[in-house]
mmCIF file of C-alpha atoms in Angstrom:
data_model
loop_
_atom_site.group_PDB
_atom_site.id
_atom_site.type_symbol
_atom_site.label_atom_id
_atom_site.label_comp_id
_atom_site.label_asym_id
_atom_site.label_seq_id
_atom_site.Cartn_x
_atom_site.Cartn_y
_atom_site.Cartn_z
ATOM 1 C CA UNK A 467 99.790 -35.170 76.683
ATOM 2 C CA UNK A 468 101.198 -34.699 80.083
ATOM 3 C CA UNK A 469 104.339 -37.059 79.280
ATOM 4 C CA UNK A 470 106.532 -34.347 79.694
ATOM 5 C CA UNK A 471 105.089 -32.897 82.962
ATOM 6 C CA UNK A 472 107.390 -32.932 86.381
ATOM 7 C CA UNK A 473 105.994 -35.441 88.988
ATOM 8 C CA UNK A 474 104.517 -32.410 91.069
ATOM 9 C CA UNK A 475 103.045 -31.229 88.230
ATOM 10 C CA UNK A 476 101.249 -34.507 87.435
ATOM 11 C CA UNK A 477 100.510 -34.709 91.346
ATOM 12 C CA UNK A 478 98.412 -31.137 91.358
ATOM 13 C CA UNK A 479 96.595 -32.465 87.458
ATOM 14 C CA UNK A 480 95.901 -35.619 90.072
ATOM 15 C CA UNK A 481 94.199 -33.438 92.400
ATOM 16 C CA UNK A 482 92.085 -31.881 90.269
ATOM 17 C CA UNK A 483 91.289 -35.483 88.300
ATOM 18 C CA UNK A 484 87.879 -37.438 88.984
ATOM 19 C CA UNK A 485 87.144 -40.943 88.008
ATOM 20 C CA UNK A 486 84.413 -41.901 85.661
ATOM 21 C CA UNK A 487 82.774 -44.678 84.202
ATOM 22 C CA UNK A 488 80.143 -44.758 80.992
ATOM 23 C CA UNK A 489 78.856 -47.633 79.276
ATOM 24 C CA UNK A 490 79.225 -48.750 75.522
ATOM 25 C CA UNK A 491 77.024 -46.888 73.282
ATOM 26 C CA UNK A 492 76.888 -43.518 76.141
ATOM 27 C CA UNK A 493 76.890 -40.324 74.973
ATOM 28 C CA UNK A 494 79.385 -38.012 77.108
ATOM 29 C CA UNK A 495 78.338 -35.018 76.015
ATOM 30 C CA UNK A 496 76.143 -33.467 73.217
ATOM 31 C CA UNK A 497 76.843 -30.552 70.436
ATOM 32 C CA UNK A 498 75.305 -27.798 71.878
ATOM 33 C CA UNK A 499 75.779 -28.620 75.796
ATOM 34 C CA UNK A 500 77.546 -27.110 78.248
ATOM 35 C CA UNK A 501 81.052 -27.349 78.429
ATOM 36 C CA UNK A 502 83.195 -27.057 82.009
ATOM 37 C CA UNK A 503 85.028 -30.718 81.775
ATOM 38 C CA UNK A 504 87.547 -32.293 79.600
ATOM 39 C CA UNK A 505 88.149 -36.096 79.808
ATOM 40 C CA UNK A 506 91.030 -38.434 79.656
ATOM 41 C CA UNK A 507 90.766 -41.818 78.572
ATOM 42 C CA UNK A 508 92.006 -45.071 80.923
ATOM 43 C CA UNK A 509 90.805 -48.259 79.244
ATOM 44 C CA UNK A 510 87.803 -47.961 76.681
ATOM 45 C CA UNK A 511 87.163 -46.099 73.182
ATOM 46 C CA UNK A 512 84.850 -43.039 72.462
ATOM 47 C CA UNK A 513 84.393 -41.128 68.997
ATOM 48 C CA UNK A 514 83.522 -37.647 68.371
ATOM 49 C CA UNK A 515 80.728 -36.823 65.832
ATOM 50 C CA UNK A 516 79.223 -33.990 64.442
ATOM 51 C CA UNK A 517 75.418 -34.520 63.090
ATOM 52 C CA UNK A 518 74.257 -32.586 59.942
ATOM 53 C CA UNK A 519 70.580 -30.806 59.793
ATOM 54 C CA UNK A 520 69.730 -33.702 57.746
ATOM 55 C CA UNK A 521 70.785 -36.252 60.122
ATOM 56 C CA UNK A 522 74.043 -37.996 58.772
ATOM 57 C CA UNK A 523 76.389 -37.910 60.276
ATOM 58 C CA UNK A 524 80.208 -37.601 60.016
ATOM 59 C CA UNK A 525 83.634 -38.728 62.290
ATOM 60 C CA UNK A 526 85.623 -36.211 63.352
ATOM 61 C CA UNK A 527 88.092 -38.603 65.835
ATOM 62 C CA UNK A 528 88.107 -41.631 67.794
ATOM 63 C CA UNK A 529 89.733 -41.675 71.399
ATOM 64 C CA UNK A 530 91.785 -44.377 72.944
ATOM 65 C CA UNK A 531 93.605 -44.799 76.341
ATOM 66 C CA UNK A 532 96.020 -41.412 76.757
ATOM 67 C CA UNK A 533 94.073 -39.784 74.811
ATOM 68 C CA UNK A 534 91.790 -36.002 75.753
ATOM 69 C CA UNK A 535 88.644 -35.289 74.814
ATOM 70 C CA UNK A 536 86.327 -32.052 75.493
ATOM 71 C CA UNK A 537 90.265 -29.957 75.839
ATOM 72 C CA UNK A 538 88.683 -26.753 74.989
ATOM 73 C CA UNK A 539 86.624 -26.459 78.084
ATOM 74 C CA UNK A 540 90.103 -25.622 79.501
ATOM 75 C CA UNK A 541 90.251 -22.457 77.692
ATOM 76 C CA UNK A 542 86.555 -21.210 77.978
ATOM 77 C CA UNK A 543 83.397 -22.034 78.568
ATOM 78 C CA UNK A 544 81.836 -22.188 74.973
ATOM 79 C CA UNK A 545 79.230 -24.710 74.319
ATOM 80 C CA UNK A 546 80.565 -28.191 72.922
ATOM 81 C CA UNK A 547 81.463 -28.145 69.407
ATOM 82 C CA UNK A 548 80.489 -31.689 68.991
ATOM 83 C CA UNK A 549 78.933 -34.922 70.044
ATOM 84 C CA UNK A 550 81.438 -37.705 72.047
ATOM 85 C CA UNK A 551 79.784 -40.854 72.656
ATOM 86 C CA UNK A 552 81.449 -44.604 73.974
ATOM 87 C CA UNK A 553 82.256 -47.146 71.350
ATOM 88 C CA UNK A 554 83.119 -49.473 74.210
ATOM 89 C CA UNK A 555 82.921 -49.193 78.071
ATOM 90 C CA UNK A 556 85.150 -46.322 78.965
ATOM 91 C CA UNK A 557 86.446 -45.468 82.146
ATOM 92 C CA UNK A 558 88.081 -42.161 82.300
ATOM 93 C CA UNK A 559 89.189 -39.032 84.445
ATOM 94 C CA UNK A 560 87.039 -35.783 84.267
ATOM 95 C CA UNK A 561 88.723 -32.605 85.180
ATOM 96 C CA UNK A 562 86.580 -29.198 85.782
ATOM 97 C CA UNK A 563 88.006 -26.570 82.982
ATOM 98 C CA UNK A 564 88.281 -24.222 86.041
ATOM 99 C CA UNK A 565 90.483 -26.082 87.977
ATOM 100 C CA UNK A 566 92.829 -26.319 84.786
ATOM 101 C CA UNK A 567 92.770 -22.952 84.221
ATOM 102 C CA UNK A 568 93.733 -22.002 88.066
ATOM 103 C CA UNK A 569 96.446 -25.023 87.552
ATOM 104 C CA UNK A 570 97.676 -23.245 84.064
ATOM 105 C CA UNK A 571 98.187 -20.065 86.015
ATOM 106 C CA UNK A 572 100.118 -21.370 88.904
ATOM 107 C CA UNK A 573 102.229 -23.614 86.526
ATOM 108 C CA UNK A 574 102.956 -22.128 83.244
ATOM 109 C CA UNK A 575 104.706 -25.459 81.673
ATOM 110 C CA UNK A 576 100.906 -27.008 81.905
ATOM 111 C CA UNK A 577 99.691 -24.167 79.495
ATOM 112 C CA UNK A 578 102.584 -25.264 77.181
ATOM 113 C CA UNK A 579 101.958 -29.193 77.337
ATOM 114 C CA UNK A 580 98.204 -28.542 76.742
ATOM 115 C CA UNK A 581 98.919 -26.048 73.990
ATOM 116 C CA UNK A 582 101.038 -28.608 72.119
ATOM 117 C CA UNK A 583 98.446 -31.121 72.169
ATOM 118 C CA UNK A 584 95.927 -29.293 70.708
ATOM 119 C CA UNK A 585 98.300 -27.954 68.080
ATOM 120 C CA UNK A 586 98.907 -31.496 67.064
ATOM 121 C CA UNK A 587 94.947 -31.869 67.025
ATOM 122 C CA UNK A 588 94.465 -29.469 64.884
ATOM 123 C CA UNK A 589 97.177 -30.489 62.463
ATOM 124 C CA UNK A 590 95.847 -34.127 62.125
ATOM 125 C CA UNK A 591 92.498 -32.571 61.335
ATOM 126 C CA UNK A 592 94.281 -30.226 58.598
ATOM 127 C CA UNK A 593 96.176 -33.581 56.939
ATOM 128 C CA UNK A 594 92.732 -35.809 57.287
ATOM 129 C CA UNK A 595 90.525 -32.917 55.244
ATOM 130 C CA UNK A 596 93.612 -32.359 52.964
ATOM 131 C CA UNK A 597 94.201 -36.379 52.084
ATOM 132 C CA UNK A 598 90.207 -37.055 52.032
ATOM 133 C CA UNK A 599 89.900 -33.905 49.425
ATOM 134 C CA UNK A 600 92.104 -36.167 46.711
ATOM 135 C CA UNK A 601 91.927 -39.467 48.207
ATOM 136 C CA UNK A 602 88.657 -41.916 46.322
ATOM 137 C CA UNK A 603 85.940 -43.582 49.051
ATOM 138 C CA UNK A 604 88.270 -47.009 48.801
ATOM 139 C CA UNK A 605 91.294 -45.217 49.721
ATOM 140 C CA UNK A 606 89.908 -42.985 53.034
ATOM 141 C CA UNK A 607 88.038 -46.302 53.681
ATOM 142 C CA UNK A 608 92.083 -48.133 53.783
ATOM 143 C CA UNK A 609 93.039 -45.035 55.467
ATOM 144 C CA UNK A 610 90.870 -45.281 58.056
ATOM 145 C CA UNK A 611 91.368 -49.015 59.126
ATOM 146 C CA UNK A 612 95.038 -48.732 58.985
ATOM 147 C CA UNK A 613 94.827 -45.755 61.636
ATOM 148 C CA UNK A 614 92.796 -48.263 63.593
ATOM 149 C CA UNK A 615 95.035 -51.070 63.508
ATOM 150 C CA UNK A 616 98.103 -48.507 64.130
ATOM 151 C CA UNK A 617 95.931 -47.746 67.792
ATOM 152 C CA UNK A 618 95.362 -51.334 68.469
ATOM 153 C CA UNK A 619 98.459 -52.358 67.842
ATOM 154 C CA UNK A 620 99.598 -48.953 69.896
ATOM 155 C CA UNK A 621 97.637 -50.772 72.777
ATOM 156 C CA UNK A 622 99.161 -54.040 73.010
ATOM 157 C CA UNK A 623 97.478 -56.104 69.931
ATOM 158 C CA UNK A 624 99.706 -57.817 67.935
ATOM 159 C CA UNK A 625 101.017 -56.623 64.670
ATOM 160 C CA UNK A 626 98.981 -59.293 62.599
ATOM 161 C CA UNK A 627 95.533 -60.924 62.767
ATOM 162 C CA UNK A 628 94.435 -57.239 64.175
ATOM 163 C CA UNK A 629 91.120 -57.200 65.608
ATOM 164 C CA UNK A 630 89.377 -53.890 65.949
ATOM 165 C CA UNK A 631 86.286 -52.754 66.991
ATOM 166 C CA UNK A 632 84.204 -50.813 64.358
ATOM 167 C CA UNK A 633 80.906 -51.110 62.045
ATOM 168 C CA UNK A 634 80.546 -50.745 59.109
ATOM 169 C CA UNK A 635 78.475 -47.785 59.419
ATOM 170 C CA UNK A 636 81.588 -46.419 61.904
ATOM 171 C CA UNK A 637 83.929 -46.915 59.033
ATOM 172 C CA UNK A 638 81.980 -45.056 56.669
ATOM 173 C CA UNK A 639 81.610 -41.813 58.883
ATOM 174 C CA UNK A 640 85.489 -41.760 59.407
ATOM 175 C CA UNK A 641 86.180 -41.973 56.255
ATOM 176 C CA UNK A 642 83.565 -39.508 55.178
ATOM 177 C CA UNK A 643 81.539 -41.853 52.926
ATOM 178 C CA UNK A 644 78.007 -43.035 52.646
ATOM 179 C CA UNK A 645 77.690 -46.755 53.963
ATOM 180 C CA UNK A 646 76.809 -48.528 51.175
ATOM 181 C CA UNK A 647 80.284 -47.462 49.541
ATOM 182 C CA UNK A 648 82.235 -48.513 52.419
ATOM 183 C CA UNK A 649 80.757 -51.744 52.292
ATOM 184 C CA UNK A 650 81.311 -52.614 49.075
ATOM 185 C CA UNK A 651 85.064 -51.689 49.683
ATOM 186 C CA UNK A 652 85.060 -54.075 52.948
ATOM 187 C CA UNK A 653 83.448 -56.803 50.736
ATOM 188 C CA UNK A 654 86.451 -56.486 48.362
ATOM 189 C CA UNK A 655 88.602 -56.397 50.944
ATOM 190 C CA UNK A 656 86.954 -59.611 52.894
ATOM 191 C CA UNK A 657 87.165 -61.519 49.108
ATOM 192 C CA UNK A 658 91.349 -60.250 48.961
ATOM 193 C CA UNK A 659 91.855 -62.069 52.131
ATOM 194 C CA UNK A 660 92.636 -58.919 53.857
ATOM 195 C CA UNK A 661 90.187 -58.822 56.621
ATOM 196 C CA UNK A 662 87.294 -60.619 57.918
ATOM 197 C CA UNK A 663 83.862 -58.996 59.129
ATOM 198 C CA UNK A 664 82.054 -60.025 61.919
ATOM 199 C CA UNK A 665 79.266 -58.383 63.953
ATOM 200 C CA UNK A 666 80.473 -54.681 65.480
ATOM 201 C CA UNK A 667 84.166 -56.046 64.541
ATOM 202 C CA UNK A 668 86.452 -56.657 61.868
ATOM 203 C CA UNK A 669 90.134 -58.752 61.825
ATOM 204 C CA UNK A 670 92.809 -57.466 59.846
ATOM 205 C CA UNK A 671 94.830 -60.672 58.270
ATOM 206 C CA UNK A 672 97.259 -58.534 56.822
ATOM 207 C CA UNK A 673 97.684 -54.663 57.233
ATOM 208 C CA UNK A 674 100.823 -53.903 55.298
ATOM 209 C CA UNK A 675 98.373 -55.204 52.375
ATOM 210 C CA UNK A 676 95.867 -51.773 53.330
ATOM 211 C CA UNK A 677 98.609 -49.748 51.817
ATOM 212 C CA UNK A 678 98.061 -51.176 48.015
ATOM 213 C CA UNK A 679 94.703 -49.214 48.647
ATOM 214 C CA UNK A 680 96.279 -46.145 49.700
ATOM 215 C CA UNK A 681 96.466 -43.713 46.909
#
């Protein structure tokens, strides 16, 4: 997101910019907590989840290296909106939402980079709820692992035999469905030849073939 930022404008976001380090499986931050920092992603992969009164639980995003997570703590200081938590190690670089803010004022073409970013967040969100509303469990399931491919492969995988990192039960709240759907999908899937499970992971054989799913 700040691609299109002038090298003293990336120097003063360097500043400001902390290093941090959290294990597979840690939670960043909780729904509910306090939020003054915003993250951005090195090497690693975190998800951000939103828990129901009756405990499921459901996807909103998964985070790679590049991306921001916890962006609104630029703009105020309302409590988090939801949970983040490590899929893998993650190291990252935490920047106070008060030093962005003093940074947005000083250098107006920050504002406008951030803006855009969460403009294109909010977007993606609109075309996931819109294609999940029509879409069956088999198709968001496809969806899903095609997105995750596209980021692997984004990262320096290679365009076939795609390994990715994901349960089944991770599948299943991206793609808004109950676990025991999603895994009878994968197990069709697995029989087609198209992937291969294994424990935490799955290999895609051959992703063009996720689109025949798509529908």
């Amino acid at each position: 997101m700040f691609h299109s930022l002038a090298p003293d404008d990336l120097a003063l976001v360097a500043e400001v910019s902390h290093p941090r380090r959290f294990g597979a499986g840690e939670v960043v931050f909780r729904e509910g907590d306090e939020s003054n920092t915003c993250y951005v992603v090195r090497t690693g992969h975190a998800r951000a989840v939103r828990e129901h009164a009756d405990g499921r639980q459901i996807a909103l995003a998964t985070f790679g290296p590049g991306d921001i997570f916890g962006e609104l703590a630029m703009f105020d200081d309302e409590r988090r909106s939801a949970t983040v938590e490590t899929i893998d190690p993650v190291e990252a670089l935490a920047i106070l939402g008060p030093d962005m803010r003093r940074l947005m004022l000083r250098r107006p073409q920050l504002a406008v980079a951030l803006a855009g970013s969460l403009a294109r967040r909010l977007r993606a969100t609109n075309e996931r709820l819109a294609s999940q509303s029509f879409q069956t469990v088999q198709s968001r399931v496809a969806s899903v692992i095609g997105q995750l491919v596209a980021q692997a492969v984004a990262e320096g995988a290679p365009s076939e035999e795609v390994q990715i990192t994901a349960t089944q039960a991770d599948l299943a709240m991206l793609a808004g469905s109950s676990r025991e759907s999603a895994s009878r999908f994968l197990a069709t899937l697995e029989r087609a030849g198209v992937i291969s499970q294994g424990r935490g992971r799955l290999v895609v054989h051959d992703p063009d073939a996720l689109r025949n799913y798509v529908y």
